[in-house]
Amino acid sequence: MSEKKHTLSVLVENTPGALARIAGLFSGRGFNIDSLCVAETLDPTLSHLTLVTRGDDLIIEQIIKQLRRLIDVYRVVDVTEEGEFVEREMALIKVRAEKETRAEVLRMCDIFRCKVVDVSPRTYTIEVTGPQSKLQAVIELLKPLGIKEIVRTGVIAMKREKKAP
Amino acid sequence: MTGAQMIVEALKREGVEVIFGYPGGAVIDIYDELYRTPEIKHVLVRHEQGAAHAADGYARSTGKVGVCLVTSGPGATNTVTGIATAYMDSIPMVILTGQVPTKLIGNDAFQEVDITGITRPCTKHNFLVKRTEDLPRILKAAFHIARTGRPGPVLVDLPKDVQQGKAEFYWPEEIRLRSYNPVYDPHPRQVEKAYRLLESCTRPVVLVGGGAIASGAHEEIRELAERLHLPVTMTLMGLGGFPGTHPQSLGMLGMHGTYYANMAVANSDLILAVGARFDDRVTGKVDAFAPMAKIIHIDIDPTSIQKNVRVDVPIVGDCKRALEKLLSVIKEVGRPEKIWREQFKDWWEQIEIWKKRYPLTYKQEGDYIKPQFVIEKLYELTRGEAIVTTEVGQNQMWTAQYYKFDKPRTLITSGGLGTMGFGFPAAIGAQMGNPDKTVIDIAGDGSIQMNIQEMATAMEQGLPVKVIILNNGYLGMVRQWQELFYERRYSAVKFQVLPDFVKLAEAYGALGLRATRPEEVEPVLREALASDRLTLVDIHIAPEEGVFPMVPAGRATTEMILV
């Protein structure tokens, strides 16, 4: 069976230890976490967690069941299996921007609709959001210009609403 | 009310009769409250591991939640093996640990340890209580989580200032945890599918696991097996879930299972698994496990289903309720028994051939005492009425093979974790919960030394537990592996020094007995069973006896070594 990337959307009680339990489940059973994003929901007693992992169907089934088995876990949805979904990630990229490349960096920002959030005589720090593929593209194009530092958030995802009634 | 008072009050309301524990600085307040609470019996053990195993043995033998109480730091860490043992076998337990005051948590304070962190992978759930007013709610939840769904150990960590603080006691009669809703009732359509498979198969086997015993499904299993004329095999944890003396019983399957159980499973075209999780000791090489069989799997824990083997009809739910539902479908259809019998006639003929070809067997001859002979005698003398605990290793497997367990909750053994040192403290717990029953720990000379200090506990409580040591001077199971697969390189398995177990028993004030020749076995066992105090029987068995049949690890269960 082939490995596939899965984005899981998990609602979990907002209690201390809940995140450790989830992370521990992955490390303890030898599953891998590609990325993990957590924040409070509208209901402050629940946290929402977007988790990207990979595996064949049997492994993903196990991961989902094991997550559901945790007492603190309220709901687990495999967004990847639920039809279309929106996926976003954000990155802050500090890129070298000296006399000869400054304009080039700005042009890139323009094309990708990035925002410059900090400027220094030799660098720009730019903010970029979008699906992972877009972030990857920006990073690849900026690399030759000299990236000094990157910080990425990891993926958040949400199911698309049905368009037709 | 103080926090300590709340804790004891909560235990009373949960119907706790006995606690196994060991005091220390971080739980003095609770002990002070227990001093004033004669209705809760406290058993002072000699090591916290003993407390956890005793609570476990109490839970396994009574079906109630076992409770243990220990102090912070080393007190808490000493219970970890006991907690992991209970977790692997799904035993309902509540472990109360003391903790340093909340403002010192994380400071590496004296006797501080992050026990909720340490036990996260081996508890069903755990709590660190931060406020006194949360105590009743959390304790209620702890017991609820421990005993419902797939049972398991729940740890509650109790900081000293939380025990000393004061608050209003509010006891929630009902508890609802929004994120925890075990499914008890099976899906009717799945049950019907299961029935249809039963109707169309020709070589079925029922596979009974520990979950069947936990849910109390033994009557239903028996009714189903008899009505449909199905052969039944059991995992180690499932022994007693179907009568071992029943003509339809194939005994245990797996690594040390019977030839006929393993052959039947390997050649079956349908397996009905009830509360069994297809552990590697049962399946052997998974790819070669029952290659022709469709599998119906009943389990309350969806995680167990499809984890190790591919399942055709998953039934998530309580084993007892699922079988009740299946039986009601069977009654509704009303297929006559004669037709079922006819359907499986050839299959039974084949099974009888296997049974005749390689029965479970040994020879008691010469001057050496055969361990199998000891277990058979013990079965005969107790008429199968005893509660038997075991240690881990050869003693455990011989017990599983030769003591015919007819009733649930009569074999108490560490199945999943395989914990040496489990049997004796577990016997103490079982005897506390069953004062009128004969409780026997079948031990090896290695295992018994792992928690032998609990002899003092048994003496203090006046418990007439019988410990039968099958003494071969070896760590026998490892020796057997070295003999078969490591060209007899007996590395670190021979004990150069063994205590005189008879004198040791006497040193504790117990009765010590010994048998070194076959003809001494019966009189010594008789004397032990007649004794009304803690009795240790040192039986010198054939030193190089092995457990057979045996499936080498990682091989197909049909590749058995028979002698």
XYZ file of C-alpha atoms in Angstrom:
728
model
C 0.000 0.000 0.000
C 1.262 3.434 -0.857
C 2.141 6.145 1.611
C 0.023 9.229 1.366
C -0.024 12.552 3.136
C -3.043 13.075 5.378
C -4.215 16.237 7.071
C -6.115 15.493 10.268
C -8.330 17.983 12.011
C -8.582 17.205 15.716
C -10.750 18.805 18.387
C -9.376 18.200 21.845
C -10.151 19.311 25.400
C -8.143 22.413 26.244
C -6.411 20.815 29.227
C -2.760 20.572 30.205
C -1.284 17.326 29.022
C -3.644 16.867 26.099
C -1.057 17.930 23.530
C 1.633 15.834 25.227
C -0.672 12.831 25.051
C -1.190 13.308 21.323
C 2.490 13.904 20.612
C 3.361 10.938 22.862
C 0.987 8.708 20.941
C 2.880 9.446 17.741
C 6.356 8.972 19.195
C 5.357 5.949 21.280
C 3.913 4.103 18.299
C 6.498 5.161 15.775
C 4.201 7.366 13.682
C 5.615 10.534 12.181
C 4.246 14.059 12.513
C 5.037 16.276 9.504
C 3.486 19.335 11.045
C 1.295 20.296 13.954
C -0.651 23.488 14.655
C -2.682 24.126 17.787
C -4.877 26.968 19.005
C -8.005 27.628 20.984
C -11.369 27.421 19.199
C -14.430 29.646 19.567
C -15.227 27.485 22.572
C -12.287 28.158 24.897
C -12.611 24.709 26.504
C -11.652 23.079 23.197
C -8.468 23.344 21.195
C -8.234 22.789 17.493
C -5.278 20.941 16.153
C -4.252 20.424 12.552
C -1.876 17.555 12.133
C -0.167 16.423 8.962
C 1.110 12.871 8.900
C 1.776 10.206 6.321
C 1.224 6.482 5.976
C -0.658 3.803 4.113
C -4.366 3.279 4.687
C -3.881 0.837 7.569
C -1.509 3.172 9.420
C -3.777 6.166 8.958
C -6.726 4.089 10.201
C -4.691 3.141 13.279
C -3.612 6.740 13.884
C -7.195 7.969 13.736
C -8.485 5.187 15.998
C -5.668 5.699 18.478
C -6.378 9.436 18.551
C -10.077 8.794 19.141
C -9.208 6.460 21.970
C -7.576 9.264 23.953
C -9.980 10.411 26.633
C -9.360 14.104 25.841
C -9.977 13.855 22.125
C -13.413 15.063 21.101
C -13.373 14.624 17.345
C -11.000 13.524 14.598
C -11.626 14.234 10.929
C -9.351 13.163 8.103
C -9.693 16.316 6.015
C -7.889 14.678 3.120
C -10.640 12.075 2.818
C -13.552 14.497 3.171
C -13.454 16.005 -0.293
C -12.104 19.459 -1.091
C -10.395 21.485 1.557
C -8.525 24.748 1.987
C -5.008 24.505 3.296
C -2.810 27.367 4.446
C 0.613 27.793 5.902
C 2.557 30.903 6.720
C 6.272 31.568 6.542
C 8.504 34.422 7.538
C 11.504 34.569 5.235
C 14.502 36.772 5.874
C 16.209 37.221 2.547
C 19.407 39.021 1.603
C 18.503 42.222 -0.239
C 21.458 44.337 -1.237
C 21.771 46.972 -3.912
C 21.724 44.687 -6.919
C 18.985 42.274 -5.674
C 16.671 44.594 -3.718
C 14.357 45.251 -6.633
C 14.326 41.611 -7.639
C 13.155 40.536 -4.167
C 10.380 43.115 -4.218
C 9.271 41.933 -7.642
C 9.049 38.371 -6.343
C 6.991 39.599 -3.402
C 4.680 41.302 -5.805
C 4.167 38.262 -7.979
C 3.448 36.009 -5.002
C 1.503 38.649 -3.098
C 3.870 38.511 -0.150
C 4.183 41.283 2.394
C 7.401 42.911 3.475
C 7.211 43.128 7.250
C 10.724 44.247 8.138
C 13.426 46.089 6.265
C 17.097 46.521 7.031
C 19.880 47.916 4.833
C 20.870 44.405 3.765
C 17.669 42.315 4.229
C 13.969 42.143 3.708
C 11.793 39.990 5.929
C 8.739 38.911 4.051
C 5.530 37.233 5.081
C 4.005 34.681 2.766
C 0.825 32.641 3.206
C -0.718 29.992 1.037
C -0.814 26.305 0.390
C 2.413 24.457 1.022
C 3.161 24.262 -2.691
C 3.157 28.061 -3.007
C 5.476 28.467 -0.021
C 7.776 25.932 -1.537
C 7.797 27.832 -4.826
C 8.620 31.155 -3.156
C 11.419 29.584 -1.174
C 12.896 27.950 -4.274
C 12.868 31.238 -6.186
C 14.328 33.254 -3.319
C 17.050 30.727 -2.550
C 19.481 31.969 -5.248
C 19.132 35.474 -3.838
C 20.276 34.273 -0.418
C 17.824 33.233 2.293
C 19.172 33.909 5.797
C 16.396 32.414 7.896
C 12.986 30.799 7.536
C 10.256 30.213 10.093
C 7.160 28.282 9.054
C 3.931 27.699 10.970
C 2.883 24.314 9.706
C -0.400 23.675 7.960
C -3.908 24.605 9.002
C -6.778 23.224 7.023
C -10.530 23.448 6.700
C -13.110 21.591 4.667
C -14.661 23.557 1.804
C -18.386 24.277 2.095
C -20.554 22.819 -0.642
C -21.119 25.449 -3.318
C -24.416 24.198 -4.710
C -27.458 23.996 -2.435
C -13.862 19.598 54.047
C -10.144 19.091 53.461
C -8.866 17.572 50.274
C -7.728 14.446 52.117
C -11.218 14.039 53.571
C -12.689 14.439 50.112
C -10.429 11.734 48.733
C -11.469 9.242 51.392
C -15.119 10.266 51.056
C -14.907 9.738 47.297
C -13.397 6.273 47.809
C -16.262 5.384 50.151
C -18.841 6.563 47.646
C -17.179 4.499 44.939
C -17.639 1.459 47.171
C -13.925 0.870 47.747
C -13.428 -1.749 50.460
C -9.708 -2.256 50.332
C -6.673 -0.191 49.368
C -3.158 -1.488 48.832
C -0.566 1.069 49.702
C 2.558 2.420 51.274
C 2.703 5.759 53.092
C 5.150 8.613 52.675
C 5.521 12.335 53.201
C 3.312 13.364 50.324
C 0.316 11.247 51.383
C 0.391 11.525 55.174
C -2.785 13.588 55.116
C -4.686 10.834 53.302
C -3.281 8.215 55.678
C -4.392 10.370 58.610
C -7.896 10.300 57.179
C -7.749 6.525 56.605
C -6.783 6.130 60.276
C -10.235 7.471 61.064
C -12.003 5.373 58.418
C -12.251 1.782 59.590
C -14.678 0.869 56.799
C -11.854 1.065 54.273
C -9.289 -1.646 54.831
C -5.707 -0.663 54.103
C -3.172 -3.336 53.229
C 0.370 -2.244 53.948
C 2.663 -3.803 51.363
C 6.458 -3.964 51.442
C 7.132 -2.448 48.040
C 4.917 -0.215 45.913
C 5.163 -2.608 42.964
C 3.466 -5.119 45.242
C 0.675 -2.623 45.924
C -0.028 -2.165 42.233
C 0.001 -5.909 41.471
C -2.160 -6.642 44.519
C -4.724 -4.052 43.440
C -4.563 -5.651 39.995
C -5.093 -9.184 41.369
C -8.000 -7.898 43.428
C -9.541 -6.340 40.329
C -9.032 -9.397 38.106
C -10.497 -11.805 40.625
C -13.488 -9.692 41.738
C -14.281 -7.610 38.668
C -14.196 -4.479 40.845
C -11.809 -1.553 40.503
C -8.529 -2.148 42.349
C -7.089 0.796 44.240
C -3.569 1.564 45.374
C -2.157 4.535 47.223
C 1.492 5.529 47.272
C 3.635 8.528 47.955
C 5.352 10.851 45.496
C 8.673 10.277 43.729
C 10.031 6.761 44.284
C 6.694 5.584 45.672
C 5.063 6.573 42.413
C 7.797 5.247 40.103
C 7.797 1.899 41.899
C 4.213 1.355 40.729
C 5.017 1.835 37.050
C 5.600 -1.869 36.275
C 2.319 -2.677 37.988
C 0.502 0.022 36.054
C 1.945 -1.124 32.729
C 0.958 -4.713 33.564
C -2.641 -3.664 34.220
C -2.673 -1.480 31.121
C -1.576 -4.275 28.806
C -4.251 -6.600 30.177
C -7.001 -3.935 30.408
C -7.528 -4.157 34.161
C -9.595 -1.493 35.955
C -7.420 0.214 38.550
C -7.126 3.595 40.201
C -3.655 4.599 41.348
C -3.437 7.474 43.800
C -0.014 9.082 44.016
C 1.136 11.856 46.310
C 2.821 14.857 44.741
C 4.863 17.776 46.052
C 2.916 21.005 46.703
C 1.717 22.683 43.493
C 4.066 25.646 43.883
C 7.063 23.291 43.979
C 6.036 21.238 40.937
C 8.749 21.470 38.303
C 11.399 22.573 40.808
C 13.023 19.161 41.259
C 11.737 19.250 44.815
C 12.455 16.419 47.266
C 10.695 13.240 46.113
C 9.280 14.953 43.083
C 8.743 13.201 39.791
C 6.509 13.956 36.809
C 4.450 10.814 37.280
C 1.642 11.853 34.932
C 4.322 12.297 32.272
C 5.968 8.994 33.099
C 2.731 7.015 33.071
C 1.094 8.688 30.086
C 1.913 5.788 27.742
C 0.805 3.090 30.208
C -2.400 4.476 31.688
C -5.804 4.711 30.099
C -5.829 8.272 31.398
C -4.254 10.280 34.185
C -4.896 13.466 36.115
C -2.844 15.989 38.026
C -5.246 17.671 40.443
C -4.550 21.390 40.730
C -7.375 22.579 43.010
C -8.981 21.011 46.062
C -12.507 21.698 44.782
C -11.817 19.563 41.682
C -11.081 16.426 43.724
C -14.545 14.831 43.865
C -15.207 15.408 40.163
C -11.803 14.071 39.098
C -11.970 11.021 41.355
C -15.451 10.230 40.077
C -14.156 10.542 36.518
C -11.125 8.372 37.323
C -13.248 5.456 38.537
C -15.660 5.930 35.651
C -12.890 5.835 33.060
C -11.147 2.886 34.760
C -14.178 0.590 34.735
C -16.060 1.516 31.553
C -15.327 0.846 27.904
C -12.099 -1.077 27.576
C -11.074 -1.011 31.234
C -7.659 0.191 32.306
C -5.565 1.867 34.967
C -6.156 5.557 35.742
C -3.668 7.521 37.803
C -4.563 10.537 39.932
C -1.660 12.672 41.133
C -2.449 14.526 44.354
C -0.247 17.480 45.378
C 0.147 17.878 49.105
C -1.394 21.364 49.272
C -4.429 20.095 47.347
C -4.883 17.439 50.038
C -4.548 20.052 52.765
C -6.715 22.733 51.155
C -10.375 23.167 52.050
C -13.412 23.404 49.825
C -17.056 22.471 49.539
C -17.577 18.740 48.807
C -19.751 18.327 45.782
C -20.264 14.753 44.568
C -21.525 14.351 41.017
C -23.851 11.331 40.983
C -23.708 11.152 37.216
C -20.671 11.805 35.136
C -20.618 12.626 31.475
C -17.357 13.249 29.710
C -18.038 14.862 26.386
C -14.963 13.366 24.745
C -15.372 9.830 26.113
C -18.271 7.728 24.871
C -17.502 4.018 24.573
C -19.780 2.094 22.228
C -21.484 -0.832 23.970
C -24.199 -1.851 21.546
C -23.077 -3.619 18.390
C -24.271 -2.492 15.012
C -27.200 -4.816 14.137
C -26.237 -5.058 10.481
C -22.725 -6.225 11.394
C -24.178 -8.886 13.672
C -26.390 -10.113 10.842
C -23.369 -10.252 8.553
C -21.593 -12.313 11.188
C -24.519 -14.685 11.341
C -24.519 -15.126 7.588
C -20.826 -16.018 7.649
C -21.490 -18.606 10.348
C -24.249 -20.094 8.242
C -22.023 -20.428 5.206
C -18.743 -21.599 6.742
C -17.601 -25.177 7.124
C -14.513 -24.921 9.352
C -15.206 -22.343 12.074
C -13.282 -21.652 15.278
C -14.309 -19.382 18.144
C -11.343 -17.525 19.597
C -11.909 -16.269 23.142
C -9.725 -13.522 24.614
C -9.458 -11.589 27.866
C -12.109 -9.104 26.762
C -14.702 -11.888 26.927
C -13.909 -12.346 30.607
C -13.861 -8.603 31.318
C -17.349 -8.222 29.860
C -18.696 -11.365 31.556
C -19.582 -13.047 28.266
C -18.749 -16.645 29.241
C -22.370 -17.849 29.436
C -23.091 -16.439 25.992
C -19.955 -18.026 24.536
C -20.965 -21.377 25.920
C -24.514 -21.078 24.643
C -23.312 -20.061 21.195
C -20.722 -22.832 21.015
C -23.148 -25.515 22.122
C -26.040 -24.399 19.973
C -23.923 -24.191 16.812
C -21.493 -26.937 17.759
C -18.431 -24.733 17.347
C -14.894 -25.564 18.488
C -13.505 -23.005 20.926
C -9.922 -21.998 21.554
C -8.664 -19.429 24.036
C -5.791 -17.041 24.394
C -3.841 -17.057 27.657
C -6.003 -14.174 28.881
C -9.142 -15.926 27.673
C -8.637 -19.141 29.670
C -11.745 -19.670 31.794
C -13.881 -17.723 29.316
C -15.056 -21.121 28.078
C -14.790 -24.261 30.218
C -11.420 -25.941 29.673
C -13.006 -29.318 30.392
C -15.753 -28.857 27.800
C -15.575 -31.412 24.955
C -15.630 -28.529 22.455
C -12.648 -26.815 24.045
C -9.377 -26.945 22.111
C -7.466 -25.302 24.939
C -5.031 -22.482 24.385
C -3.631 -21.485 20.984
C -0.469 -19.668 20.014
C 3.189 -20.030 20.861
C 2.597 -22.684 23.521
C -0.905 -23.601 22.434
C -2.094 -27.107 21.693
C -1.291 -28.712 18.355
C -4.982 -29.121 17.589
C -5.886 -25.526 18.452
C -3.170 -24.166 16.191
C -4.002 -26.600 13.393
C -7.706 -25.816 13.659
C -7.078 -22.079 13.485
C -4.620 -22.441 10.609
C -7.095 -24.486 8.569
C -10.268 -22.692 9.536
C -12.418 -20.784 7.090
C -14.009 -18.591 9.760
C -12.700 -17.190 13.030
C -15.092 -15.581 15.461
C -12.820 -13.609 17.788
C -14.391 -12.407 21.016
C -12.391 -9.794 22.949
C -9.034 -10.993 21.633
C -6.518 -8.632 20.083
C -4.395 -10.989 17.969
C -1.212 -10.548 19.953
C 1.973 -11.819 18.265
C 2.187 -14.681 20.777
C -1.166 -15.840 19.368
C -0.735 -15.231 15.646
C 2.895 -16.194 15.181
C 3.941 -14.955 11.763
C 0.993 -12.768 10.844
C 1.134 -13.407 7.091
C 0.721 -17.127 7.693
C -2.026 -16.771 10.290
C -5.257 -18.511 9.262
C -4.763 -17.772 5.569
C -8.128 -19.161 4.479
C -10.226 -17.678 7.239
C -12.675 -14.847 7.186
C -12.521 -13.045 10.506
C -15.353 -11.689 12.641
C -13.915 -9.566 15.417
C -15.925 -8.393 18.411
C -14.136 -5.817 20.558
C -15.145 -2.796 22.607
C -11.989 -1.001 21.534
C -12.083 -0.103 17.836
C -8.296 0.295 17.943
C -7.883 -3.452 18.462
C -9.800 -4.266 15.330
C -7.790 -4.374 12.104
C -4.597 -3.614 14.038
C -2.757 -6.894 13.530
C -4.922 -8.923 11.182
C -7.335 -8.056 8.396
C -10.925 -8.301 9.648
C -13.951 -9.042 7.458
C -16.718 -8.237 9.917
C -15.733 -5.778 12.628
C -18.193 -5.557 15.503
C -17.432 -2.708 17.888
C -19.184 -3.199 21.189
C -19.339 -5.004 24.488
C -18.625 -8.723 23.935
C -21.547 -9.855 26.061
C -24.044 -7.583 24.344
C -22.738 -8.481 20.901
C -23.085 -12.198 21.590
C -26.543 -11.687 23.084
C -27.512 -9.967 19.869
C -25.964 -12.727 17.770
C -27.808 -15.344 19.818
C -31.079 -13.534 19.338
C -30.506 -13.528 15.570
C -29.751 -17.252 15.728
C -32.970 -17.894 17.668
C -34.941 -15.764 15.276
C -33.748 -17.710 12.250
C -34.401 -20.905 14.161
C -32.123 -23.182 12.175
C -32.306 -26.620 13.808
C -29.299 -27.823 15.762
C -29.114 -30.923 13.593
C -28.260 -28.817 10.543
C -25.442 -27.005 12.344
C -24.101 -30.322 13.496
C -24.224 -31.675 9.967
C -22.538 -28.537 8.620
C -19.497 -29.021 10.829
C -19.373 -32.799 10.918
C -16.326 -33.220 8.684
C -14.557 -30.411 10.483
C -15.006 -32.095 13.831
C -13.757 -35.371 12.410
C -10.593 -33.601 11.289
C -10.162 -31.942 14.698
C -10.549 -35.293 16.447
C -7.782 -36.683 14.246
C -5.494 -33.814 15.244
C -6.435 -34.268 18.879
C -5.523 -37.941 18.748
C -2.332 -37.391 16.816
C -0.690 -34.933 19.187
C -2.445 -34.547 22.514
C -0.862 -32.462 25.252
C 1.422 -34.949 26.877
C 4.388 -35.587 29.139
C 5.799 -38.582 30.970
C 6.231 -38.666 34.733
C 8.865 -41.334 35.138
C 12.172 -41.765 36.903
C 13.335 -39.687 39.871
C 12.690 -36.262 38.455
C 9.436 -34.478 39.226
C 7.808 -33.268 36.049
C 6.256 -29.798 36.435
C 3.247 -30.828 34.348
C 2.595 -33.596 36.866
C 2.597 -31.047 39.696
C 0.042 -28.858 37.921
C -2.166 -31.836 37.075
C -2.082 -33.000 40.679
C -2.902 -29.509 41.846
C -5.860 -29.440 39.491
C -7.023 -32.777 40.767
C -6.670 -31.869 44.454
C -8.389 -28.486 44.104
C -10.974 -29.972 41.682
C -10.298 -26.901 39.574
C -11.926 -24.693 42.211
C -8.934 -22.543 43.104
C -8.025 -19.082 41.933
C -4.629 -19.558 40.358
C -2.164 -16.752 39.800
C 1.077 -17.314 37.989
C 4.414 -15.702 37.607
C 5.870 -15.470 34.112
C 7.787 -18.037 32.143
C 7.615 -21.808 32.051
C 5.548 -21.978 35.245
C 2.933 -19.799 33.561
C 2.756 -21.890 30.393
C 2.593 -25.233 32.183
C -0.231 -23.821 34.282
C -2.059 -22.608 31.182
C -1.659 -26.029 29.551
C -2.367 -28.394 32.422
C -4.756 -26.659 34.838
C -8.155 -26.825 33.185
C -9.751 -23.472 33.899
C -13.518 -23.847 33.808
C -14.622 -20.533 35.210
C -13.771 -16.936 34.363
C -11.557 -14.952 36.743
C -9.852 -18.090 38.053
C -6.598 -17.634 36.128
C -4.780 -14.445 37.015
C -1.682 -13.946 34.950
C 0.313 -11.191 33.330
C -0.492 -11.818 29.689
C 0.434 -8.709 27.770
C 3.441 -7.353 29.620
C 4.727 -10.696 30.937
C 5.722 -9.358 34.325
C 7.903 -11.568 36.498
C 7.056 -10.952 40.153
C 3.389 -10.400 39.357
C 1.859 -13.618 40.640
C 2.537 -13.465 44.346
C 1.327 -9.910 45.093
C -1.586 -10.558 42.704
C -2.445 -13.626 44.810
C -2.479 -11.401 47.897
C -4.958 -9.099 46.156
C -7.067 -12.020 44.971
C -7.167 -13.528 48.459
C -8.195 -10.166 49.950
C -11.095 -10.060 47.500
C -11.977 -13.750 47.893
C -11.369 -14.702 51.501
C -13.231 -18.003 51.146
C -11.427 -19.301 48.087
C -8.189 -21.196 47.780
C -5.656 -18.897 46.127
C -2.512 -20.404 44.663
C 0.464 -18.679 43.080
C 2.342 -20.953 40.734
C 5.859 -19.591 40.602
C 9.315 -20.218 39.304
C 12.413 -19.863 41.420
C 13.329 -16.766 39.402
C 10.023 -14.928 39.482
C 9.208 -15.523 43.126
C 12.370 -13.705 44.129
C 11.215 -10.560 42.387
C 8.577 -9.712 44.997
C 9.263 -12.174 47.767
C 9.226 -9.390 50.352
C 5.418 -9.454 50.132
C 5.463 -12.584 52.282
C 5.426 -10.176 55.193
C 2.291 -8.541 53.806
C 0.513 -11.884 53.455
C 1.508 -12.867 57.000
C 0.382 -9.535 58.423
C -3.027 -9.916 56.784
C -3.301 -13.569 57.780
C -3.749 -14.661 54.173
C -3.502 -18.411 53.535
C -2.048 -18.002 50.028
C -0.220 -21.054 48.685
C 2.921 -20.486 46.688
C 4.036 -23.456 44.623
C 7.579 -22.917 43.387
C 8.502 -25.034 40.379
C 12.179 -24.883 41.206
C 14.602 -25.845 38.448
C 17.433 -23.505 39.404
C 17.179 -21.853 36.028
C 15.461 -18.967 34.386
C 13.763 -21.781 32.578
C 12.093 -20.100 29.641
C 15.230 -18.224 28.614
C 17.219 -21.410 29.111
C 14.792 -23.219 26.817
C 15.296 -20.583 24.099
C 19.063 -20.792 24.515
C 18.845 -24.552 24.267
C 16.768 -24.508 21.082
C 17.974 -21.423 19.243
C 21.361 -20.453 20.732
C 23.135 -23.807 20.666
C 22.903 -24.309 24.411
C 24.928 -21.249 25.286
C 23.364 -20.873 28.718
C 24.183 -17.241 29.319
C 23.163 -15.895 32.728
C 20.263 -18.278 33.306
C 21.665 -20.557 36.004
C 21.286 -19.349 39.578
C 24.494 -20.021 41.489
C 22.788 -19.040 44.717
C 19.219 -19.812 45.635
C 17.758 -19.264 49.067
C 16.509 -22.199 51.092
C 12.847 -21.466 50.398
C 11.634 -23.579 53.311
C 13.780 -21.687 55.781
C 12.803 -18.451 54.127
C 9.126 -19.260 54.662
C 9.851 -20.088 58.264
C 11.760 -16.849 58.716
C 8.573 -14.989 57.804
C 6.506 -17.223 60.114
C 4.946 -19.072 57.189
C 4.799 -22.796 56.511
C 7.575 -24.098 54.286
C 7.374 -27.474 52.530
C 9.559 -29.277 50.049
C 9.303 -32.094 47.534
C 12.286 -33.523 45.695
C 10.902 -36.891 44.584
C 7.752 -37.671 42.568
C 6.073 -39.586 45.381
C 6.389 -36.571 47.671
C 4.382 -34.293 45.417
C 0.899 -35.339 46.369
C 1.365 -35.426 50.163
C 3.107 -32.062 50.127
C 0.384 -30.462 48.005
C -2.270 -31.968 50.268
C -0.578 -30.523 53.325
C -0.263 -27.123 51.689
C -3.916 -27.037 50.647
C -4.987 -28.057 54.156
C -2.890 -25.346 55.760
C -4.650 -22.214 56.991
C -1.672 -19.915 56.717
C 0.743 -18.664 54.117
C 2.478 -21.718 52.689
C 5.443 -21.930 50.401
C 6.102 -25.203 48.638
C 9.511 -25.701 47.081
C 9.215 -28.382 44.425
C 12.434 -29.450 42.748
C 11.478 -30.233 39.184
C 13.371 -31.747 36.285
C 15.908 -28.983 35.653
C 15.882 -29.084 31.865
C 12.211 -29.695 31.204
C 10.799 -27.574 28.395
C 7.413 -26.195 27.463
C 5.975 -27.932 24.416
C 4.466 -27.580 21.895
C 6.357 -24.458 20.957
C 6.170 -22.167 17.969
C 9.508 -20.403 17.463
C 9.099 -16.631 17.588
C 8.229 -15.163 14.201
C 7.266 -18.512 12.641
C 3.868 -19.714 11.493
C 1.815 -21.375 14.220
C 1.747 -24.576 12.174
C 5.535 -24.868 12.515
C 5.388 -26.293 16.006
C 8.161 -28.042 17.851
C 6.226 -30.842 19.464
C 8.589 -32.349 21.995
